[in-house]
């Protein structure tokens, strides 16, 4: 398959996203369905109240439709590709239900944490069952140095990876363009690894997601005209974890997804410190809000985090390739 043929998935997903997004934004504004900012958040975020959310629906539909169409056209549809689309859509559905309950049903809490967690775990378990049925390796790649056979225990690792990074990207989605840009960088790194390994199915998946995200970034950069919502962030995190597993490069997500990990750890540290010591570690968590409260501009935080994400991705690629 030539580069031109492979890039069709990215270009198609990009085009569909930028065509559909204005209609979605217009619909949500007409129905007055917008995000409500957190009361404990920075006061300057109040201007974002009413901004349409659930924009992730568009790039998920664009990417999924493009993936299926490209795979069939190029005769590249595989079980692995089906697994990736399954995780993307299932985790996206969980996020959609959460967003839908908050916005349409006017129930601020959306799905409970337990409901989302159970859905994510079930999705991860189904992923692993099909993964094993295909005879794929149950070995954990330890930093490219050795493969450790874990047997069925590897299933727990996969579930932890999918659930953990799904929620990690969700926590990162707090500033205009932050999660979108870092996800573009992460998926681009895995697209290069997939190309190097000649896993065309995984490459098609990554390129389609990248195309959709680039199209979405034009509407999500500061000042954002729409947010991705849980429907987008939960799906992107789960998809990243699934890609790292199918490329047998799970450990690379510790570098490529470092921003997501730091955001998550900042929340864990904050909550733990408040409960155990009744003191805060950060001015506000996730950590991007800490920098906001410290006087950093939103653009400065986003660009800094993008840069760190890019550097980590380049280091991972240098090690792997």
XYZ file of C-alpha atoms in Angstrom, residues 29-231:
203
model
C -26.281 26.604 20.283
C -29.852 26.623 18.987
C -30.913 24.124 21.645
C -28.844 26.014 24.266
C -27.019 22.847 25.212
C -23.650 23.895 26.544
C -21.120 23.045 29.201
C -21.436 24.301 32.767
C -18.131 25.250 34.362
C -17.178 23.917 37.799
C -17.929 26.303 40.678
C -14.579 25.514 42.295
C -12.713 26.155 39.050
C -10.879 29.322 37.988
C -13.269 32.265 37.778
C -12.056 33.135 34.278
C -13.472 29.830 33.038
C -16.964 31.220 33.513
C -16.793 32.657 29.988
C -16.786 29.051 28.728
C -20.203 28.368 30.235
C -22.639 27.588 27.448
C -19.948 26.451 24.994
C -21.251 23.392 23.104
C -19.731 20.069 24.101
C -19.939 16.453 22.856
C -17.908 17.424 19.782
C -16.168 14.083 20.104
C -19.225 12.500 18.495
C -18.233 14.012 15.162
C -14.604 12.908 15.013
C -15.511 9.457 16.342
C -18.121 8.956 13.620
C -15.772 10.424 10.997
C -12.865 8.229 12.077
C -14.899 5.018 12.429
C -16.681 5.420 9.098
C -13.393 6.213 7.362
C -11.594 3.283 9.001
C -14.220 0.766 7.898
C -14.486 2.193 4.385
C -10.691 2.378 3.887
C -10.093 -1.093 5.326
C -12.687 -2.689 3.064
C -11.469 -0.761 0.015
C -7.838 -1.697 0.702
C -8.788 -5.240 1.781
C -7.096 -4.541 5.111
C -9.911 -5.261 7.545
C -8.677 -7.533 10.339
C -9.826 -8.691 13.751
C -7.278 -6.325 15.303
C -8.801 -3.394 13.447
C -12.242 -4.525 14.559
C -11.033 -4.574 18.169
C -9.729 -1.023 17.879
C -12.988 0.275 16.446
C -14.904 -1.658 19.126
C -12.976 0.011 21.975
C -13.201 3.436 20.346
C -16.974 3.189 19.935
C -17.757 1.429 23.243
C -15.772 3.878 25.368
C -17.183 6.674 23.244
C -20.692 5.360 23.966
C -20.020 5.414 27.711
C -18.867 9.014 27.411
C -21.853 9.870 25.226
C -24.297 8.516 27.806
C -22.527 10.499 30.511
C -22.654 13.717 28.466
C -26.227 13.065 27.340
C -27.507 12.624 30.894
C -25.760 15.824 31.989
C -26.860 17.996 29.064
C -30.175 16.602 27.849
C -31.546 15.060 31.039
C -30.118 17.908 33.158
C -28.666 15.512 35.735
C -25.337 17.085 36.635
C -23.604 13.893 37.736
C -24.253 11.928 34.528
C -23.300 8.285 34.823
C -21.947 7.280 38.203
C -18.254 6.462 38.511
C -19.191 2.833 39.168
C -21.320 2.611 36.014
C -18.535 4.018 33.825
C -15.929 1.822 35.484
C -17.977 -1.359 34.987
C -18.553 -0.485 31.340
C -14.842 0.156 30.795
C -13.832 -3.082 32.536
C -16.348 -5.139 30.536
C -15.048 -3.566 27.325
C -11.460 -4.364 28.314
C -12.386 -7.948 29.193
C -14.116 -8.491 25.846
C -11.095 -6.982 24.100
C -8.801 -9.454 25.836
C -11.040 -12.491 25.172
C -11.040 -11.814 21.426
C -7.333 -10.953 21.618
C -6.559 -14.385 23.103
C -8.880 -16.170 20.657
C -6.732 -14.762 17.853
C -3.650 -16.358 19.377
C -1.955 -13.030 19.999
C 0.920 -13.024 22.530
C 0.187 -12.818 26.248
C 3.628 -11.417 26.921
C 4.380 -8.017 28.364
C 7.073 -6.018 26.612
C 9.285 -4.607 29.361
C 10.863 -1.463 27.948
C 12.019 -3.278 24.840
C 14.474 -5.324 26.898
C 12.520 -8.529 27.422
C 9.110 -10.148 26.948
C 7.608 -11.567 30.123
C 4.947 -14.254 29.716
C 1.990 -13.500 31.999
C -0.610 -15.973 30.752
C -4.156 -14.983 31.713
C -2.793 -12.356 34.113
C -1.987 -10.340 30.994
C -5.735 -9.795 30.692
C -5.702 -7.794 33.933
C -2.847 -5.697 32.565
C -4.845 -4.934 29.418
C -7.957 -4.003 31.385
C -5.908 -1.748 33.674
C -4.247 -0.132 30.652
C -7.531 0.536 28.829
C -9.424 1.825 31.860
C -6.486 3.810 33.201
C -5.620 5.700 30.046
C -9.262 6.216 29.110
C -9.755 8.116 32.356
C -6.352 9.795 32.088
C -7.202 11.484 28.773
C -10.564 12.423 30.261
C -8.805 14.246 33.122
C -6.507 16.015 30.662
C -9.438 17.470 28.740
C -9.727 20.661 30.781
C -8.228 23.412 28.609
C -8.959 24.449 25.037
C -7.071 22.149 22.689
C -5.031 20.417 25.398
C -6.328 16.851 25.092
C -6.831 17.232 21.343
C -3.249 18.291 20.647
C -1.620 15.761 22.961
C -3.763 13.002 21.432
C -2.721 14.007 17.903
C 0.930 13.729 18.958
C 0.397 10.363 20.681
C -1.541 8.787 17.807
C 1.039 10.124 15.323
C 3.827 8.387 17.246
C 1.929 5.098 17.120
C 1.181 5.588 13.431
C 4.935 5.710 12.808
C 5.502 2.582 14.903
C 2.656 0.778 13.100
C 4.180 1.725 9.724
C 7.588 0.493 10.888
C 6.038 -2.838 11.963
C 3.998 -3.014 8.739
C 0.774 -3.323 10.737
C -1.331 -1.578 8.127
C -4.601 -2.142 9.966
C -3.355 -0.305 13.077
C -1.856 2.395 10.858
C -5.207 2.999 9.135
C -6.848 3.332 12.536
C -4.289 5.839 13.820
C -4.380 7.953 10.662
C -8.175 8.145 10.683
C -8.206 9.293 14.311
C -5.441 11.822 13.606
C -7.354 13.257 10.643
C -10.516 13.652 12.696
C -8.619 15.277 15.571
C -6.808 17.756 13.320
C -10.160 18.774 11.872
C -11.596 19.082 15.379
C -8.640 21.129 16.673
C -9.639 24.024 14.425
C -12.865 24.319 16.425
C -11.398 23.306 19.823
C -8.336 25.589 20.024
C -8.615 28.681 22.185
C -11.147 30.223 22.213
C -12.908 26.877 21.808
C -16.150 26.869 19.862
C -16.874 23.339 21.078
C -15.459 20.830 23.574
C -14.987 17.114 22.902
C -16.789 15.986 26.062
C -16.428 12.595 27.730
C -17.592 10.967 24.496
